[in-house]
Every structure is written in structure tokens, then in C-alpha cells.
Short mmCIF file of C-alpha atoms and ligand atoms in Angstrom, two decimals:
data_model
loop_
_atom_site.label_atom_id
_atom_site.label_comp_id
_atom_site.label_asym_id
_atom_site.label_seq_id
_atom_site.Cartn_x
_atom_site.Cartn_y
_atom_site.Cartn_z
CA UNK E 20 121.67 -0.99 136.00
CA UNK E 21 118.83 -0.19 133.15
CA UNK E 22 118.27 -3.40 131.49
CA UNK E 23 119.94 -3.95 128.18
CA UNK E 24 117.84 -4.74 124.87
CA UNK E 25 119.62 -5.93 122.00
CA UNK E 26 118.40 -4.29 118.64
CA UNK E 27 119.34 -6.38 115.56
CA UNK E 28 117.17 -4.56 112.58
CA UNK E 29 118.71 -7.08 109.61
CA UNK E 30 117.31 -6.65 106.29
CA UNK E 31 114.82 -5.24 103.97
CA UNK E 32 111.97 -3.81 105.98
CA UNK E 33 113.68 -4.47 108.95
CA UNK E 34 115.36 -1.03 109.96
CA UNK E 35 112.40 0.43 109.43
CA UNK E 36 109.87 -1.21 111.04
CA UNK E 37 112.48 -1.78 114.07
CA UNK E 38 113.29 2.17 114.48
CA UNK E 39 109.19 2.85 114.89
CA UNK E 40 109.71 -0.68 117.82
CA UNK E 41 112.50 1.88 119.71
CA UNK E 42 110.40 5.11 118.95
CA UNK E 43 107.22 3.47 121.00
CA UNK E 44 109.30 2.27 123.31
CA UNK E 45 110.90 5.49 124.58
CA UNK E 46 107.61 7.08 124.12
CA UNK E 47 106.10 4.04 127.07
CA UNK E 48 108.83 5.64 129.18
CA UNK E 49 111.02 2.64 128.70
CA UNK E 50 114.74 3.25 130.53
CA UNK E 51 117.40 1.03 128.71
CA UNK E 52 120.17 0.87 126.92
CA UNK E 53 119.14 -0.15 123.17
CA UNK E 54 122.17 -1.89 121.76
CA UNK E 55 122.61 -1.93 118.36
CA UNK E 56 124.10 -5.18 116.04
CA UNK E 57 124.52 -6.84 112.60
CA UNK E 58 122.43 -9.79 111.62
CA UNK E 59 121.13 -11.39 107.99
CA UNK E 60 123.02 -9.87 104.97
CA UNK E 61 123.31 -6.75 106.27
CA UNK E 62 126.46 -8.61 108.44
CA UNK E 63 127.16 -10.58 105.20
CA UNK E 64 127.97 -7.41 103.53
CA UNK E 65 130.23 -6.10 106.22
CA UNK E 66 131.70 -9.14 107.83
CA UNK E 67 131.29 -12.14 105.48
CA UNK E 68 128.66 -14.03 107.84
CA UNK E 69 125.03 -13.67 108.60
CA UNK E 70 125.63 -13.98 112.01
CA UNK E 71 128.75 -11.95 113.66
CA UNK E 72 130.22 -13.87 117.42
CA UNK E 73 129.74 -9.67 118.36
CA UNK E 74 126.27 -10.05 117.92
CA UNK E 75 126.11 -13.12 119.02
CA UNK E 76 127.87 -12.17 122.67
CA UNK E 77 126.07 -9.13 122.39
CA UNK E 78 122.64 -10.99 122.63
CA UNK E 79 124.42 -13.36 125.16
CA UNK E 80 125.18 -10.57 127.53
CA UNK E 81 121.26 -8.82 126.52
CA UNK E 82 118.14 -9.05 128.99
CA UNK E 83 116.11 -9.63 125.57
CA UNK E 84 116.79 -9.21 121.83
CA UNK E 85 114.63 -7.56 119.69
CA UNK E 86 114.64 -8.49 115.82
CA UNK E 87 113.64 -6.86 112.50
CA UNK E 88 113.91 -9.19 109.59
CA UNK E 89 116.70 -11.29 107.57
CA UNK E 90 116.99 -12.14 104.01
CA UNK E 91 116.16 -10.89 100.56
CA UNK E 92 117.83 -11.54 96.74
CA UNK E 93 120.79 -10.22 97.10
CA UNK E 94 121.88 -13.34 99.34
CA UNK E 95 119.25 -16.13 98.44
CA UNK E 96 121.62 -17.91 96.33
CA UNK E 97 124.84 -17.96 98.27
CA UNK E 98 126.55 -21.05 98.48
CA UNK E 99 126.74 -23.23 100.43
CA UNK E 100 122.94 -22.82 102.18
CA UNK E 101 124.49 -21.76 106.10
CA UNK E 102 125.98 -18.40 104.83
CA UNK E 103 122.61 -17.07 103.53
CA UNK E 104 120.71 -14.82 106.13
CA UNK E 105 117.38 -17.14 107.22
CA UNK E 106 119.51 -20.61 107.81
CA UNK E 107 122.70 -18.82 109.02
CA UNK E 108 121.56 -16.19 111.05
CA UNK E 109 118.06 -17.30 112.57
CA UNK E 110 118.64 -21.21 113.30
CA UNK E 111 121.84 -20.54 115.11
CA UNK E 112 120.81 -18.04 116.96
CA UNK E 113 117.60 -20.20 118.22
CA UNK E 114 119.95 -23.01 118.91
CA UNK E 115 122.67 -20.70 120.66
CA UNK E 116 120.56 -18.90 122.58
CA UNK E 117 118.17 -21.84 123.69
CA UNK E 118 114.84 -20.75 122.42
CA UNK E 119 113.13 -23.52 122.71
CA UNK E 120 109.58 -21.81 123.09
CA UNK E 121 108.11 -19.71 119.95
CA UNK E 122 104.99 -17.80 120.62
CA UNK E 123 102.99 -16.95 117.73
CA UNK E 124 99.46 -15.09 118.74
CA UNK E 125 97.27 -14.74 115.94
CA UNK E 126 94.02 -12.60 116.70
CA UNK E 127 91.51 -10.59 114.63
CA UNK E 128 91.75 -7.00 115.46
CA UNK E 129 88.42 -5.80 115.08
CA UNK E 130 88.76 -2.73 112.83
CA UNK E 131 90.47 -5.25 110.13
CA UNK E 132 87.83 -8.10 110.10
CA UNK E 133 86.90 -7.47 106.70
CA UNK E 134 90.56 -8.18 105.25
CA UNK E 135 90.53 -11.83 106.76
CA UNK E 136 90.21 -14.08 103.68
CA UNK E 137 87.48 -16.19 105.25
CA UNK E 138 83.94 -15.59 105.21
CA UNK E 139 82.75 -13.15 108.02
CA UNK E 140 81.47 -14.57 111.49
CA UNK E 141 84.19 -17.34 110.53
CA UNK E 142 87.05 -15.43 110.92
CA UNK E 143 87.01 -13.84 114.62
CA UNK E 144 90.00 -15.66 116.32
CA UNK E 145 92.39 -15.26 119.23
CA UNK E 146 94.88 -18.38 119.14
CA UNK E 147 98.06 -19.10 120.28
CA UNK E 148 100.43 -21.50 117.63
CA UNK E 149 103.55 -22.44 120.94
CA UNK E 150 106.22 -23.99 118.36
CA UNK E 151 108.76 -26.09 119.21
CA UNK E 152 112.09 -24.24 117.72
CA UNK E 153 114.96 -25.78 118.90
CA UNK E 154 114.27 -29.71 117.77
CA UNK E 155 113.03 -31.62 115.40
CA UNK E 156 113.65 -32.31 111.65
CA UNK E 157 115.19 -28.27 111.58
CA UNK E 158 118.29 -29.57 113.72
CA UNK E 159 118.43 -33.15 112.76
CA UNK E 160 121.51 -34.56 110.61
CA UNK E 161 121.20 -34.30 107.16
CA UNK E 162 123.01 -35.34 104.16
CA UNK E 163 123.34 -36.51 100.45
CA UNK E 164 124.25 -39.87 99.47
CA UNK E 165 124.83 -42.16 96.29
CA UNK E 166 126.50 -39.34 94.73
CA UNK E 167 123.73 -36.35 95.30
CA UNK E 168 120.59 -38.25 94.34
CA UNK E 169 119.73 -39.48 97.64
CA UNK E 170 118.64 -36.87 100.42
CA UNK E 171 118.07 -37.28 103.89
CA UNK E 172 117.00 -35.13 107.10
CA UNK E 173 116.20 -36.67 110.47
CA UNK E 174 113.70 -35.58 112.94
CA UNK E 175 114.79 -36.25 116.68
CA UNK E 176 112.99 -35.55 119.33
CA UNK E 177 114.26 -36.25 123.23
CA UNK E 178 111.07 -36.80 125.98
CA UNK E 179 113.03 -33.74 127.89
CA UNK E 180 112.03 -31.25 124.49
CA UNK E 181 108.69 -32.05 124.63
CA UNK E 182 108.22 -31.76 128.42
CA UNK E 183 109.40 -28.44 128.77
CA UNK E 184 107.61 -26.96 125.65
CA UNK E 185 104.10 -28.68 126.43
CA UNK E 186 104.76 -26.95 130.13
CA UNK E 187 105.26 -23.83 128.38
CA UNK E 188 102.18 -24.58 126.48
CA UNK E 189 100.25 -25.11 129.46
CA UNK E 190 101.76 -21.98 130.92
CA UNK E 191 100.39 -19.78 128.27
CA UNK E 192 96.86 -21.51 128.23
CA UNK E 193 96.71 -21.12 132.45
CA UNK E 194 96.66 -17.27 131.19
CA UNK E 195 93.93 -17.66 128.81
CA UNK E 196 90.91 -20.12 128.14
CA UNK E 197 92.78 -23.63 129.21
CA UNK E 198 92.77 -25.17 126.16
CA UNK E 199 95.63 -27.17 124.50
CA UNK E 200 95.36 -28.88 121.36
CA UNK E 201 98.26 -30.96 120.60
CA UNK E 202 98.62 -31.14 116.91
CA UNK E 203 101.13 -34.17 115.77
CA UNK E 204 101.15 -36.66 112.96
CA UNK E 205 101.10 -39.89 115.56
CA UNK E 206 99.37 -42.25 112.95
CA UNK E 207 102.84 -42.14 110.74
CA UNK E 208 105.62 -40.27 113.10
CA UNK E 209 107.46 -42.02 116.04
CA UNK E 210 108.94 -38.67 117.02
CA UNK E 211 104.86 -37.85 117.20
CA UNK E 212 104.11 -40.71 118.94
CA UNK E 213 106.74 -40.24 121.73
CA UNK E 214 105.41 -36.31 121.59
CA UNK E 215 101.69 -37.73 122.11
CA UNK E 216 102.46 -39.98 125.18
CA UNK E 217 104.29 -37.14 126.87
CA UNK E 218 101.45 -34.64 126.52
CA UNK E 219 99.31 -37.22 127.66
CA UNK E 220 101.59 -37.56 130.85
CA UNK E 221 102.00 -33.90 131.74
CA UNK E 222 98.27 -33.49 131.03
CA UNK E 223 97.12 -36.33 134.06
CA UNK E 224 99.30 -33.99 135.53
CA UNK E 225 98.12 -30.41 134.94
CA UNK E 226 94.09 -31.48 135.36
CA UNK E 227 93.39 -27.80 134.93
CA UNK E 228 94.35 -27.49 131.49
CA UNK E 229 92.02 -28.90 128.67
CA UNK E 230 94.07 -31.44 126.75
CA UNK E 231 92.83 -32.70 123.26
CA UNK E 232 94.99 -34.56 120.18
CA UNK E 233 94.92 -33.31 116.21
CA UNK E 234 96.49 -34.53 113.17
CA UNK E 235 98.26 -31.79 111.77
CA UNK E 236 96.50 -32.12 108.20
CA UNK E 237 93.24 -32.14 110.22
CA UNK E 238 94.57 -28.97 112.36
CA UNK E 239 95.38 -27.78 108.56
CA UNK E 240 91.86 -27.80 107.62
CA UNK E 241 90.31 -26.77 110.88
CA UNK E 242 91.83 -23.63 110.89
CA UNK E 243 89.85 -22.45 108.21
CA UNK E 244 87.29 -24.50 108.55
CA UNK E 245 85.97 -22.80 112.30
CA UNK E 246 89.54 -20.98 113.82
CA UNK E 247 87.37 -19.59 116.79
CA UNK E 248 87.71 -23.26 118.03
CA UNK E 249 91.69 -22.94 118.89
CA UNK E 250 92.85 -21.33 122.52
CA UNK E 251 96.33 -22.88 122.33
CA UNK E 252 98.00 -24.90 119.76
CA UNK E 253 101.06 -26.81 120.86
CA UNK E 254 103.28 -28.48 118.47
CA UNK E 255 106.61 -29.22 116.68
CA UNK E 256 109.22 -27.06 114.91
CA UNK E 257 107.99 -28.10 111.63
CA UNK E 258 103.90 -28.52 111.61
CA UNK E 259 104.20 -25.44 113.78
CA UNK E 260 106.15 -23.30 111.10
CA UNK E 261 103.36 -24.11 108.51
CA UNK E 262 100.30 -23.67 110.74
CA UNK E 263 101.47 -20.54 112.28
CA UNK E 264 101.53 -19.05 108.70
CA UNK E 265 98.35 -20.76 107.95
CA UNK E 266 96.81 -18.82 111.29
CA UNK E 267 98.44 -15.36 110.77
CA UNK E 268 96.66 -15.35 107.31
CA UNK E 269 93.60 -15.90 108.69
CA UNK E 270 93.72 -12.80 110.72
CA UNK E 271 94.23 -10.75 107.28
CA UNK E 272 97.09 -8.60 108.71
CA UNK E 273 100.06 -10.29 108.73
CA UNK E 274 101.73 -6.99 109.74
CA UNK E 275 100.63 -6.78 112.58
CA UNK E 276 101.39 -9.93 114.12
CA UNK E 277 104.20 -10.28 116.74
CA UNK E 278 105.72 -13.12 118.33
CA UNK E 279 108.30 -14.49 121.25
CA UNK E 280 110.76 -17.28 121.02
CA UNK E 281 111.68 -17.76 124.88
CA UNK E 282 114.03 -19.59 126.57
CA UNK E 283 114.25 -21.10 130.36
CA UNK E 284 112.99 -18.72 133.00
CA UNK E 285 115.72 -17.21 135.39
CA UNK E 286 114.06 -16.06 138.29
CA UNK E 287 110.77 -13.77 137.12
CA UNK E 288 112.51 -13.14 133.85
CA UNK E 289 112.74 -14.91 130.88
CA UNK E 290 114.86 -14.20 128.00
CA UNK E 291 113.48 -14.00 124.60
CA UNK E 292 113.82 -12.48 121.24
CA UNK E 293 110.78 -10.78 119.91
CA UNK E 294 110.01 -10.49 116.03
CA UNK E 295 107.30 -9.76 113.70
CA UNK E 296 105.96 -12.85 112.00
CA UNK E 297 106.85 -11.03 108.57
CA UNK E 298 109.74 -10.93 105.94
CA UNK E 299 111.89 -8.34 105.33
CA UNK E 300 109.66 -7.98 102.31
CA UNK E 301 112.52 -6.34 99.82
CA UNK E 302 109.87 -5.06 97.34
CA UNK E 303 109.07 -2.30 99.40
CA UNK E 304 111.87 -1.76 101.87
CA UNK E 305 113.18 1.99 101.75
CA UNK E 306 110.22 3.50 101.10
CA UNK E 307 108.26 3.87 104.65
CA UNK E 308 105.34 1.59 103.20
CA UNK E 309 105.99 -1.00 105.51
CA UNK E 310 103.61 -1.94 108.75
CA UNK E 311 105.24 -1.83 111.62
CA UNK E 312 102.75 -2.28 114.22
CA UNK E 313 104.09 -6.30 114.28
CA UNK E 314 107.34 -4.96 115.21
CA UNK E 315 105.72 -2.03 118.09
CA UNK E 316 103.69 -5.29 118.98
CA UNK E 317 106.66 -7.52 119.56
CA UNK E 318 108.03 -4.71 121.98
CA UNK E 319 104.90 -4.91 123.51
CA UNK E 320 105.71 -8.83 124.05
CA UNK E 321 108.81 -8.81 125.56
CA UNK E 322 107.51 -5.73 127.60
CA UNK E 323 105.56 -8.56 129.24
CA UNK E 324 107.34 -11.93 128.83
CA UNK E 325 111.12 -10.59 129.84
CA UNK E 326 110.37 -7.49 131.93
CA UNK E 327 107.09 -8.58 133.46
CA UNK E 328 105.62 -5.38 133.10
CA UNK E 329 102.27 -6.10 132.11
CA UNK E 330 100.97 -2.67 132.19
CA UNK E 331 103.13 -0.79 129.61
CA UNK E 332 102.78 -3.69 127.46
CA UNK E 333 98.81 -3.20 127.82
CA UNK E 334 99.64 0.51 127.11
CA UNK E 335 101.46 -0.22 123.97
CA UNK E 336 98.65 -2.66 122.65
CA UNK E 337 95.93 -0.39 123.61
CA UNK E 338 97.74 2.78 121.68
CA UNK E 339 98.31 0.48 118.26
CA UNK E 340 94.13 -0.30 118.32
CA UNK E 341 93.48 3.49 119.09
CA UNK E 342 95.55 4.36 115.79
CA UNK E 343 93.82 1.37 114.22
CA UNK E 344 90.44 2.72 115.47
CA UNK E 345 91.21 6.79 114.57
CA UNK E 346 91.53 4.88 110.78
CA UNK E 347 95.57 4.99 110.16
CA UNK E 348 96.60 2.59 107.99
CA UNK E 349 99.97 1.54 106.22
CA UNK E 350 99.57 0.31 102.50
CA UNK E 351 98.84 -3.35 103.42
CA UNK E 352 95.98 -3.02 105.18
CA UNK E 353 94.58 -0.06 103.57
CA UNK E 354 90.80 0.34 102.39
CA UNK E 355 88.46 2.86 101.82
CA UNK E 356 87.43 5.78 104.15
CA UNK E 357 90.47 4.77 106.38
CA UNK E 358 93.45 7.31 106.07
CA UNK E 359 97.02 5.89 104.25
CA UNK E 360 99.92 6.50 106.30
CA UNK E 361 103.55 5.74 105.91
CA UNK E 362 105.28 3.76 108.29
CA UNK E 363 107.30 6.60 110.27
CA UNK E 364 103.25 7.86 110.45
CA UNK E 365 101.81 5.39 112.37
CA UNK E 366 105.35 4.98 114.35
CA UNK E 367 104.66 8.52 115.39
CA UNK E 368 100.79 8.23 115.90
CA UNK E 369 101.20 5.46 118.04
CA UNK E 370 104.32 7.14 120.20
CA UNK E 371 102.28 10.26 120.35
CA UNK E 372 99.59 8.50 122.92
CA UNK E 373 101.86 7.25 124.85
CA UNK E 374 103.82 10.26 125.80
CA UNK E 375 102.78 11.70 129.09
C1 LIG A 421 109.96 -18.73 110.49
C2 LIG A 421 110.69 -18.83 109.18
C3 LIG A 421 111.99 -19.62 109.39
C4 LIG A 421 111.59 -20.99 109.89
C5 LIG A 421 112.89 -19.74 108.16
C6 LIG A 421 113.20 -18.37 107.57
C7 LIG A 421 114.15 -20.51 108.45
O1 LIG A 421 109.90 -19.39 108.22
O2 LIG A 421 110.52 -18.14 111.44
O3 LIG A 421 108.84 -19.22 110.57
O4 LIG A 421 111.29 -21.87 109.08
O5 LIG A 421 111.59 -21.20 111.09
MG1 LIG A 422 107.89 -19.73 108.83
#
């Protein structure tokens, strides 16, 4: 049976950049069935709820899910907060489908250096933010009390969470330079505390991997300070929200970022939703000015995370820097003496060298 990826496009941007995704993929030579679903306010409009039990099941019965974007104006304000797209769609979906591990690579390409905001020779980096997403203060009770003018959210963590994300951690690291920094907030946080002692244990453990501590507002500042220092950060759902932003803005091309949110292994797969890092940025959607290399790269992810096929994710990420290199860019990354395309453009360019 060809395996079975579950397409959810969403909002905004999202159909776009998503179509270019399937385009590349065919174009690798990629055999499977591309199922298509609601998500975000897209399913709002049609169903009443950002996140359909069809798509749901669908994802359920998927190999891997691939994801465009959720959200925009039209459904920020709905009431109450768990029927707008971000907080009704994405959380549950983490939570439902286990996806414990998000994977957030941040890395200069080197034909874009100049748009990182740092100064140059600061800003080469090739980091990898491995977020907790299924804990922490994001799932924790919360409530009002004394009639609305006291809130309160609660940040659990269990040893068990922080095992299996600091092995995935370690995982990722064994495939690149060895080098985990823990980022926590252990001089305030019990939850950071407990996270602290259990890196420490899996670390006497794992004497291969390079294990330091950092404060998250120290992690903060180091990232712009010298970036080029970071192999792997590992940390929770929260810090790791803010720093992965932090890091993809550092690379100065937030388009073209990708990332994984995985869940446990079954045998040599793992199932995972892939997603650019971006919005479904609704100032521009419907006009083919959006990037969608972050969405192509995201393929290119679960090409090698789910399938374990290596080499057509290689292929993929080798044909996105060749269009890079030949000068093609989309609006947001577009400078001088390089060549403005739209975004079925460089869906095309890309697809076109990886057709046999
Ligand atoms: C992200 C987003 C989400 C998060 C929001 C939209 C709920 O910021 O994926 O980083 O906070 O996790
Ligand atoms: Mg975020």
C-alpha cells in the first residue's frame, strides 16, 4: 500500500504554500496518496470547529500529516478562546496525536546571509530549538477566580515528559555535533528543577552527548549575542516557543524555515506533522507572494523523519539552494540583482530539478 500523507492547507498563505509542498513532492518521485482535510477557520467556516473528528481520524489513520497554516482576523476574536483556529485546531491536535517532540532547525542559508539582522560573521548558524509540545504551562489547568480578576495557569511537568524529549534531544544531537544545551529557568521553576535533574540523569547516561545548563533569559541573550555557539537546544513548551522565534529571526528568512513535531517511533517510522515555522500571514495570502520553500522544506523533513528516506529529502534540500543560488526569490527575501518570483515560480523552479 503507498503510504498515506495527510494534507491539511488551513488558512491564509496556507493553500498556497502547501500546493508548491505536493508539487515538489511528485516532482522527487514521491508515490502516495495525498489526502486532503479541513483545519483552522477554513473548517470553522464549513463545519463550525477549527478542528473537524474527519480530520482528526483522517490524521489518525495518516503515515504523516503535512500542515499549511491556521488563523487570521476573520476568527481572532471568536468566543470563547478554543473555537478560534491556533488554540482549537493546533493544541489539540499536538495533544491528540502525541507530539511530544517539535523540531525547529534554524540555519543560515548562505545566499541570504546578508538579510540576518545581526552583524555579519555573527550570524552564520545551524541550531536545532527540540521543544517540548505536549506539557507544560500550554496544557496545565487554568482558570479565573474572585469574580474574573484573578487568573491562573499551571505548569506540570511528569519526570516521564522530560525523559523521552531529552532522549529525543540526544537523538538529534548523535546526528550532528553532540551538543545539548538544556535551557530552563531552575533558579525560580520547580517544574525546571525536576527538568534539570533529569537531564542530568540521562546525560551520566548518554556520555557521548555534550550536556551543558542555560537560563532561558541567558539562552535569550546568547542567541544574539554569538548563535554559532548552539548545536542543540532542548527545552520546554513555553521557553522553547519564544526562543525558536528568537532563532528563526536570526537566520533572516523566516520563510524558509521548516519544522517536525514527532511522536513515539513505531518500528523505523515515526509519525509527525511537518509545518513551516510561519503564519498564515493574511496580508498577502491570494496573491502568490508568499515563500514557500518552508513548506517544500517541511516535505523535505518528514521525507526523512517518517519515511526514512534520507536521499530524496537531500534531493529536495539541495534543489531549494540551487533555486536560491540561480537568484529566485519570493518578495520576502528579495534584494537587488536577485530575480522576484511569485510563489507558484519558485514551486515550479524547484520541481523542475527534480524531475528526471
Ligand atoms: C507555534 C505557535 C503556537 C504555539 C500558537 C499559535 C498556539 O506560536 O507553533 O509556535 O504557541 O505553540
Ligand atoms: Mg510560536
Amino acid at each position: 500500500m503507498p503510504p498515506r500523507i495527510a494534507i491539511l492547507p488551513g488558512d491564509g498563505i496556507g493553500p498556497e504554500v502547501i500546493d508548491e509542498a505536493v508539487k515538489v513532492l511528485q516532482a522527487a518521485g514521491v508515490a502516495a496518496d495525498f489526502e486532503f482535510a479541513l483545519i483552522g477557520g477554513a473548517a470553522i467556516d464549513a463545519t463550525g470547529v477549527p478542528l473537524p473528528d474527519e480530520t482528526l481520524e483522517l490524521c489518525r489513520q495518516s503515515d504523516a500529516v503535512l500542515l499549511g497554516a491556521v488563523g487570521g482576523p476573520k476568527w481572532d476574536t471568536l468566543e470563547p478562546a478554543h473555537l478560534r483556529p491556533e488554540v482549537g485546531a493546533l493544541l489539540p491536535l499536538r495533544r491528540e496525536l502525541n507530539l511530544y517532540a517539535n523540531v525547529r532547525p534554524a540555519r543560515t542559508m548562505r545566499p541570504l546571509v546578508h538579510a540576518s539582522p545581526l552583524k555579519e560573521g555573527r550570524s552564520m548558524i545551524d541550531l536545532i530549538v527540540v521543544r517540548e509540545l505536549t506539557g507544560g504551562i500550554y496544557f496545565g489547568e487554568r482558570f479565573r477566580k474572585d469574580d474574573g480578576k484573578t487568573a491562573i495557569d499551571t505548569a506540570v511537568y511528569t519526570r516521564a515528559e522530560v525523559e523521552r524529549i531529552t532522549l529525543r534531544a540526544f537523538e538529534i544531537a548523535r546526528q550532528r555535533r553532540h551538543q545539548v544545551v538544556s535551557v530552563d529557568k531552575a533558579n525560580v521553576l520547580e517544574t525546571s528543577r525536576l527538568w534539570r535533574e533529569t537531564v542530568n540523569d540521562l546525560a551520566a547516561q548518554n556520555p557521548d552527548i555534550s550536556v551543558t545548563h542555560m537560563l532561558v533569559d541567558n539562552c535569550a541573550m546568547q542567541l544574539v549575542r554569538d548563535p554559532g555557539q548552539f548545536d542543540v537546544i532542548l527545552t520546554e513548551n513555553m521557553f522553547g516557543d519564544i526562543l525558536s522565534d528568537e532563532a528563526s529571526m536570526i537566520t533572516g528568512s523566516l520563510g524558509l524555515l521548516p519544522s517536525a513535531s514527532l511522536s513515539d517511533a513505531n518500528g523505523d517510522k515515526v509519525f509527525g506533522l511537518y509545518e513551516p515555522i510561519h503564519g498564515s500571514a493574511p496580508d498577502i495570502a491570494g496573491q502568490s507572494r508568499a515563500n514557500p520553500l518552508a513548506a517544500i522544506l517541511s516535505a523535505a523533513m518528514m521525507m526523512r523523519f517518517t519515511f526514512g528516506d534520507g536521499r530524496t529529502a537531500d534531493r529536495i534540500e539541495a534543489a531549494v539552494e540551487a533555486a536560491l543560488d540561480e537568484g529566485l526569490r519570493t518578495a520576502d527575501i528579495f534584494e537587488n540583482e536577485t530575480r522576484l518570483v511569485s510563489t507558484t515560480e519558485m514551486g515550479d523552479a524547484v520541481a523542475a530539478k527534480l524531475r528526471p
